[in-house]
Amino acid sequence: SNFPMYHGLKRLLSTGTVCRIKFKDALLRRDKTCRITKQISDVCEAAHIVELKDCWKHDKLGINSTGNGILLRRDLHTLFDAHYWCINPRTLFRKDKDIYGHITAKIIFNKNISIKDTDLLKYKTIDIHVDSLFYWEKRYLEFFNRTK
């Protein structure tokens, strides 16, 4: 064809879309509901704990592995990506796993969160998967550095 670069880009974008669909499907199977609100998956999105833009910093992360993902209600995903909340993976409320491999952590909020979403403030904990602790460590360091 006359535009080999275009076809390469199209193939790359298609591969990325397939990866995102597989990522979300895997999180739907694992998490079932929003990990904060417990709302049904119809209102949820697959969120990356370590953001896609930061994947180059951590070569071996496996950016679309389920360990780097969590199912969140859409608005909470937006606030998460904007760094309005996080968890400190070293301060777990419940360290014993449930039957799905989830443990409970305390949610910490950026000082500006009350301006954006008072609904979120009523949630104090989040169930995270034990396979995600490594990724939460990386996310917490970034969150901490942004809010100090």
Tab-separated table of C-alpha atoms in Angstrom:
chain	number	residue	atom	x	y	z
A	1	SER	CA	0.000	0.000	0.000
A	2	ASN	CA	0.994	3.657	-0.355
A	3	PHE	CA	0.792	4.402	3.375
A	4	PRO	CA	2.714	1.712	5.327
A	5	MET	CA	3.110	3.975	8.366
A	6	TYR	CA	-0.677	4.455	8.585
A	7	HIS	CA	-1.286	0.700	8.502
A	8	GLY	CA	1.342	0.154	11.193
A	9	LEU	CA	-0.338	2.771	13.382
A	10	LYS	CA	-3.754	1.233	12.720
A	11	ARG	CA	-2.428	-2.208	13.743
A	12	LEU	CA	-0.859	-0.739	16.895
A	13	LEU	CA	-4.104	1.008	17.877
A	14	SER	CA	-6.087	-2.179	17.260
A	15	THR	CA	-3.671	-4.143	19.452
A	16	GLY	CA	-4.023	-1.515	22.195
A	17	THR	CA	-7.812	-1.735	22.041
A	18	VAL	CA	-7.713	-5.534	22.282
A	19	CYS	CA	-5.362	-5.289	25.288
A	20	ARG	CA	-7.696	-2.836	27.048
A	21	ILE	CA	-10.705	-5.078	26.441
A	22	LYS	CA	-8.850	-8.128	27.784
A	23	PHE	CA	-7.660	-6.056	30.768
A	24	LYS	CA	-11.204	-4.969	31.621
A	25	ASP	CA	-12.620	-8.481	31.126
A	26	ALA	CA	-10.009	-9.918	33.481
A	27	LEU	CA	-10.831	-7.279	36.122
A	28	LEU	CA	-14.566	-7.891	35.755
A	29	ARG	CA	-13.979	-11.597	36.399
A	30	ARG	CA	-11.737	-10.909	39.396
A	31	ASP	CA	-13.294	-7.867	41.081
A	32	LYS	CA	-16.967	-8.261	40.031
A	33	THR	CA	-18.000	-4.812	41.419
A	34	CYS	CA	-16.506	-1.407	42.183
A	35	ARG	CA	-13.903	-2.064	44.877
A	36	ILE	CA	-15.033	0.993	46.848
A	37	THR	CA	-18.799	1.273	46.461
A	38	LYS	CA	-19.588	-2.381	45.612
A	39	GLN	CA	-21.822	-1.096	42.784
A	40	ILE	CA	-22.460	-3.357	39.818
A	41	SER	CA	-19.940	-3.583	37.041
A	42	ASP	CA	-22.181	-1.756	34.524
A	43	VAL	CA	-21.120	1.564	36.070
A	44	CYS	CA	-17.445	0.587	36.380
A	45	GLU	CA	-14.267	1.051	34.415
A	46	ALA	CA	-10.947	-0.756	34.481
A	47	ALA	CA	-8.416	1.558	36.118
A	48	HIS	CA	-4.639	1.203	35.927
A	49	ILE	CA	-2.975	1.618	39.321
A	50	VAL	CA	0.351	2.635	37.788
A	51	GLU	CA	-0.699	4.903	34.961
A	52	LEU	CA	0.018	4.050	31.352
A	53	LYS	CA	2.078	7.232	30.979
A	54	ASP	CA	4.389	6.033	33.787
A	55	CYS	CA	4.906	2.496	32.515
A	56	TRP	CA	8.248	3.378	30.928
A	57	LYS	CA	9.656	4.058	34.431
A	58	HIS	CA	9.040	0.481	35.513
A	59	ASP	CA	10.194	-1.849	32.715
A	60	LYS	CA	8.853	-5.112	34.083
A	61	LEU	CA	5.488	-3.966	35.384
A	62	GLY	CA	3.183	-5.628	32.926
A	63	ILE	CA	1.034	-2.547	32.502
A	64	ASN	CA	-2.085	-4.512	31.533
A	65	SER	CA	-1.676	-7.286	34.105
A	66	THR	CA	-4.568	-7.651	36.543
A	67	GLY	CA	-2.130	-6.826	39.342
A	68	ASN	CA	-1.970	-3.302	37.925
A	69	GLY	CA	-5.725	-2.947	37.736
A	70	ILE	CA	-8.785	-2.264	39.819
A	71	LEU	CA	-12.464	-1.968	38.940
A	72	LEU	CA	-13.850	1.462	39.908
A	73	ARG	CA	-17.061	3.383	39.421
A	74	ARG	CA	-16.499	5.832	36.524
A	75	ASP	CA	-16.404	9.007	38.613
A	76	LEU	CA	-14.069	7.440	41.186
A	77	HIS	CA	-11.776	6.349	38.352
A	78	THR	CA	-11.639	9.961	37.125
A	79	LEU	CA	-10.783	11.218	40.623
A	80	PHE	CA	-8.200	8.447	41.028
A	81	ASP	CA	-6.502	9.430	37.764
A	82	ALA	CA	-6.505	13.060	38.947
A	83	HIS	CA	-4.710	11.963	42.162
A	84	TYR	CA	-7.512	12.976	44.514
A	85	TRP	CA	-7.249	9.720	46.438
A	86	CYS	CA	-4.965	6.756	46.939
A	87	ILE	CA	-4.109	4.139	49.540
A	88	ASN	CA	-1.010	3.512	51.570
A	89	PRO	CA	-0.409	-0.214	51.015
A	90	ARG	CA	1.581	-0.410	54.243
A	91	THR	CA	-1.452	0.477	56.379
A	92	LEU	CA	-3.873	-2.356	55.761
A	93	PHE	CA	-7.044	-2.742	57.846
A	94	ARG	CA	-7.532	-6.382	57.071
A	95	LYS	CA	-4.509	-8.406	56.054
A	96	ASP	CA	-6.251	-11.769	55.779
A	97	LYS	CA	-7.509	-12.436	52.252
A	98	ASP	CA	-11.152	-13.093	51.449
A	99	ILE	CA	-12.034	-15.944	49.121
A	100	TYR	CA	-11.267	-13.743	46.093
A	101	GLY	CA	-7.821	-12.684	47.337
A	102	HIS	CA	-8.842	-9.180	48.466
A	103	ILE	CA	-7.512	-7.369	51.513
A	104	THR	CA	-8.752	-4.057	52.940
A	105	ALA	CA	-6.849	-0.773	52.928
A	106	LYS	CA	-7.665	2.707	54.195
A	107	ILE	CA	-8.369	5.386	51.579
A	108	ILE	CA	-6.357	8.593	51.910
A	109	PHE	CA	-7.541	11.789	50.271
A	110	ASN	CA	-5.814	14.726	48.657
A	111	LYS	CA	-6.689	17.908	50.585
A	112	ASN	CA	-8.707	19.153	47.576
A	113	ILE	CA	-11.057	16.178	47.397
A	114	SER	CA	-13.945	17.788	49.282
A	115	ILE	CA	-14.254	20.365	46.527
A	116	LYS	CA	-14.648	17.668	43.879
A	117	ASP	CA	-16.711	14.855	45.367
A	118	THR	CA	-18.133	14.793	48.864
A	119	ASP	CA	-19.736	11.422	48.053
A	120	LEU	CA	-16.307	9.781	48.045
A	121	LEU	CA	-15.514	11.037	51.547
A	122	LYS	CA	-18.083	8.675	53.063
A	123	TYR	CA	-15.986	5.702	51.922
A	124	LYS	CA	-13.156	4.922	54.314
A	125	THR	CA	-11.752	1.674	52.958
A	126	ILE	CA	-11.168	-0.147	49.689
A	127	ASP	CA	-10.750	-3.833	48.947
A	128	ILE	CA	-7.631	-4.399	46.882
A	129	HIS	CA	-6.249	-7.625	45.478
A	130	VAL	CA	-3.073	-8.949	47.092
A	131	ASP	CA	-1.446	-9.201	43.659
A	132	SER	CA	-1.717	-5.403	43.410
A	133	LEU	CA	0.415	-4.427	46.415
A	134	PHE	CA	3.550	-3.889	44.315
A	135	TYR	CA	1.679	-1.474	42.034
A	136	TRP	CA	0.040	0.368	44.942
A	137	GLU	CA	3.530	1.006	46.393
A	138	LYS	CA	4.512	2.788	43.170
A	139	ARG	CA	1.221	4.723	43.023
A	140	TYR	CA	1.427	5.785	46.668
A	141	LEU	CA	4.940	7.196	46.217
A	142	GLU	CA	3.729	9.345	43.325
A	143	PHE	CA	0.617	10.435	45.258
A	144	PHE	CA	2.696	11.286	48.337
A	145	ASN	CA	5.180	13.327	46.293
A	146	ARG	CA	2.355	15.292	44.643
A	147	THR	CA	0.552	16.132	47.894
A	148	LYS	CA	3.367	17.067	50.253
